Amino acid sequence: MTEETTEISLTVNGERVTRTVPVRRHLVDFLRLDLNLTGSHLACEHGVCGACTVRVDGVVARGCLMLAVQANGADVVTIEGLSASGEVADLQMEFETRNAAQCGFCTPGMVLTSAELLSQMRPDGGVPDRDVIRDHLSGNLCRCTGYQAIVDAVEATARARVGQTAGETP
């Protein structure tokens, strides 16, 4: 019995990609196996850990819960594309400075999810408080950092983006 395949065409990190894929291949497997974009990881395969996080049409999505064929025509951004764009350079620096990326397995998903939160900040300088940051990241699991350093990095990035220092209120 041969596996059914279909052709898909989508934009990945700004480049148009057309491939023939098995119809049951998950998006994260397509990115890793077909495009060699290995930043997103396959871990729980149930959508609860966040290691497979990517952006699909501007929204954070779980690549293990989405089939590659469902991304046909979509705009997909991986951690590689987000990093190359420079959009999260400040956030990545804070992750490094605060040792929030210990083993690195969860880091791509944490950065993508944090970037989503930071993109929702109010233009008047409203910085998300620590509870909001924790809540937004609650779908991403980390076994190494205990989350404190990750929350610190996101908060510091948010404050820096609006010109605030730690402890300062808007």
Coordinates of C-alpha atoms in Angstrom, one line a residue:
M1 CA 0.0 0.0 0.0
T2 CA 1.5 3.3 -1.0
E3 CA 1.0 6.5 1.0
E4 CA -1.2 9.1 -0.5
T5 CA 0.6 12.3 -1.4
T6 CA -0.4 15.8 -2.7
E7 CA 1.4 18.9 -3.8
I8 CA 1.3 21.9 -1.5
S9 CA 2.6 25.4 -2.1
L10 CA 3.2 27.9 0.7
T11 CA 5.5 30.6 1.8
V12 CA 8.0 29.7 4.5
N13 CA 10.1 32.4 6.0
G14 CA 9.4 34.7 3.0
E15 CA 10.2 32.1 0.3
R16 CA 7.7 30.3 -1.9
V17 CA 7.9 26.6 -1.5
T18 CA 6.2 23.8 -3.5
R19 CA 6.6 20.2 -2.5
T20 CA 4.8 16.9 -2.8
V21 CA 4.1 15.6 0.7
P22 CA 2.3 12.7 2.3
V23 CA -1.2 13.9 3.2
R24 CA -0.8 12.8 6.8
R25 CA 2.6 14.6 7.4
H26 CA 2.5 17.1 10.2
L27 CA 3.6 20.7 9.5
V28 CA 6.5 20.4 11.9
D29 CA 7.7 17.2 10.2
F30 CA 7.4 18.9 6.8
L31 CA 9.5 21.9 8.1
R32 CA 12.1 19.6 9.7
L33 CA 12.3 16.7 7.1
D34 CA 11.5 18.4 3.8
L35 CA 12.9 21.9 4.4
N36 CA 15.6 21.2 7.0
L37 CA 14.2 23.9 9.3
T38 CA 15.0 22.2 12.6
G39 CA 14.3 25.0 15.1
S40 CA 10.8 23.8 15.8
H41 CA 10.8 20.5 17.7
L42 CA 8.5 17.5 17.9
A43 CA 8.0 16.6 21.5
C44 CA 4.6 15.7 23.0
E45 CA 2.7 15.4 19.7
H46 CA -0.4 16.5 21.5
G47 CA -0.1 20.3 21.3
V48 CA 0.5 20.9 25.0
C49 CA 4.2 21.5 25.2
G50 CA 4.8 24.3 22.6
A51 CA 8.1 22.9 21.3
C52 CA 6.6 22.7 17.8
T53 CA 5.4 26.3 17.7
V54 CA 5.4 28.2 14.4
R55 CA 3.5 31.2 13.0
V56 CA 0.9 30.5 10.4
D57 CA -0.7 33.5 8.7
G58 CA 0.6 35.7 11.6
V59 CA -0.8 33.6 14.4
V60 CA 1.1 31.2 16.7
A61 CA 0.2 27.6 15.9
R62 CA 1.2 24.1 17.0
G63 CA 3.0 22.4 14.1
C64 CA 2.3 19.0 15.6
L65 CA -1.4 19.5 15.4
M66 CA -1.5 20.9 11.9
L67 CA -1.0 18.8 8.8
A68 CA 1.3 20.2 6.1
V69 CA -1.6 20.1 3.6
Q70 CA -3.6 22.5 5.9
A71 CA -0.8 25.0 5.4
N72 CA -1.3 25.0 1.6
G73 CA -1.4 28.7 0.6
A74 CA -0.4 29.9 4.0
D75 CA 2.5 32.1 5.2
V76 CA 4.5 30.1 7.7
V77 CA 7.3 31.6 9.8
T78 CA 9.7 29.5 11.9
I79 CA 12.2 30.5 14.5
E80 CA 14.8 30.6 11.7
G81 CA 12.8 33.2 9.8
L82 CA 11.8 35.2 12.8
S83 CA 15.5 35.3 13.9
A84 CA 16.7 36.2 10.4
S85 CA 14.2 39.1 10.2
G86 CA 15.7 40.7 13.4
E87 CA 12.3 41.1 14.9
V88 CA 13.3 39.2 18.0
A89 CA 17.0 40.1 18.3
D90 CA 16.3 42.1 21.5
L91 CA 14.2 39.3 23.0
Q92 CA 16.9 36.7 22.1
M93 CA 19.5 38.8 23.7
E94 CA 17.5 39.0 26.9
F95 CA 17.0 35.2 26.8
E96 CA 20.8 34.8 26.6
T97 CA 21.6 37.5 29.2
R98 CA 19.2 36.0 31.7
N99 CA 20.1 32.3 30.9
A100 CA 16.5 31.7 29.9
A101 CA 17.6 29.3 27.2
Q102 CA 19.4 26.6 29.1
C103 CA 19.0 23.4 27.0
G104 CA 17.4 25.3 24.2
F105 CA 14.7 22.7 23.3
C106 CA 11.7 24.9 24.3
T107 CA 13.4 28.2 23.4
P108 CA 12.1 28.5 19.8
G109 CA 8.5 28.0 20.9
M110 CA 9.0 30.4 23.9
V111 CA 10.5 33.1 21.6
L112 CA 7.7 32.8 19.0
T113 CA 5.0 32.9 21.7
S114 CA 6.7 35.8 23.5
A115 CA 7.0 37.7 20.2
E116 CA 3.3 37.3 19.8
L117 CA 2.6 38.8 23.2
L118 CA 5.1 41.6 22.6
S119 CA 3.4 42.4 19.3
Q120 CA 0.2 43.0 21.2
M121 CA 1.6 45.6 23.5
R122 CA -0.3 48.9 23.5
P123 CA 1.4 51.7 21.6
D124 CA 1.0 54.0 24.6
G125 CA 3.6 52.0 26.5
G126 CA 1.5 49.4 28.3
V127 CA 3.9 46.7 29.4
P128 CA 2.3 43.3 30.2
D129 CA 2.6 42.4 33.8
R130 CA 4.3 39.2 35.0
D131 CA 1.0 37.4 35.4
V132 CA 0.0 38.3 31.8
I133 CA 3.4 37.0 30.6
R134 CA 3.1 33.8 32.5
D135 CA -0.5 33.3 31.3
H136 CA 0.5 33.9 27.6
L137 CA 3.4 31.4 27.9
S138 CA 1.4 28.8 29.8
G139 CA 1.1 26.6 26.7
N140 CA 4.9 26.3 26.5
L141 CA 6.6 23.9 28.8
C142 CA 10.2 24.1 30.0
R143 CA 12.0 21.6 32.1
C144 CA 15.2 23.6 32.7
T145 CA 14.7 27.2 33.7
G146 CA 11.8 27.1 36.1
Y147 CA 10.2 29.9 34.0
Q148 CA 11.5 32.8 36.1
A149 CA 14.3 33.7 33.8
I150 CA 12.0 33.4 30.8
V151 CA 9.4 35.8 32.3
D152 CA 12.3 38.1 33.3
A153 CA 13.5 38.2 29.7
V154 CA 10.1 38.9 28.2
E155 CA 9.4 41.6 30.8
A156 CA 12.8 43.2 30.2
T157 CA 12.3 43.2 26.5
A158 CA 8.8 44.8 26.8
R159 CA 10.1 47.5 29.1
A160 CA 13.1 48.2 26.9
R161 CA 10.8 48.5 23.8
V162 CA 8.9 51.3 25.5
G163 CA 11.9 52.9 27.2
Q164 CA 11.1 51.8 30.8
T165 CA 13.5 50.4 33.4
A166 CA 12.8 47.6 35.8
G167 CA 10.4 48.7 38.6
E168 CA 9.2 51.7 36.7
T169 CA 5.5 51.9 36.0
P170 CA 3.9 53.4 32.9

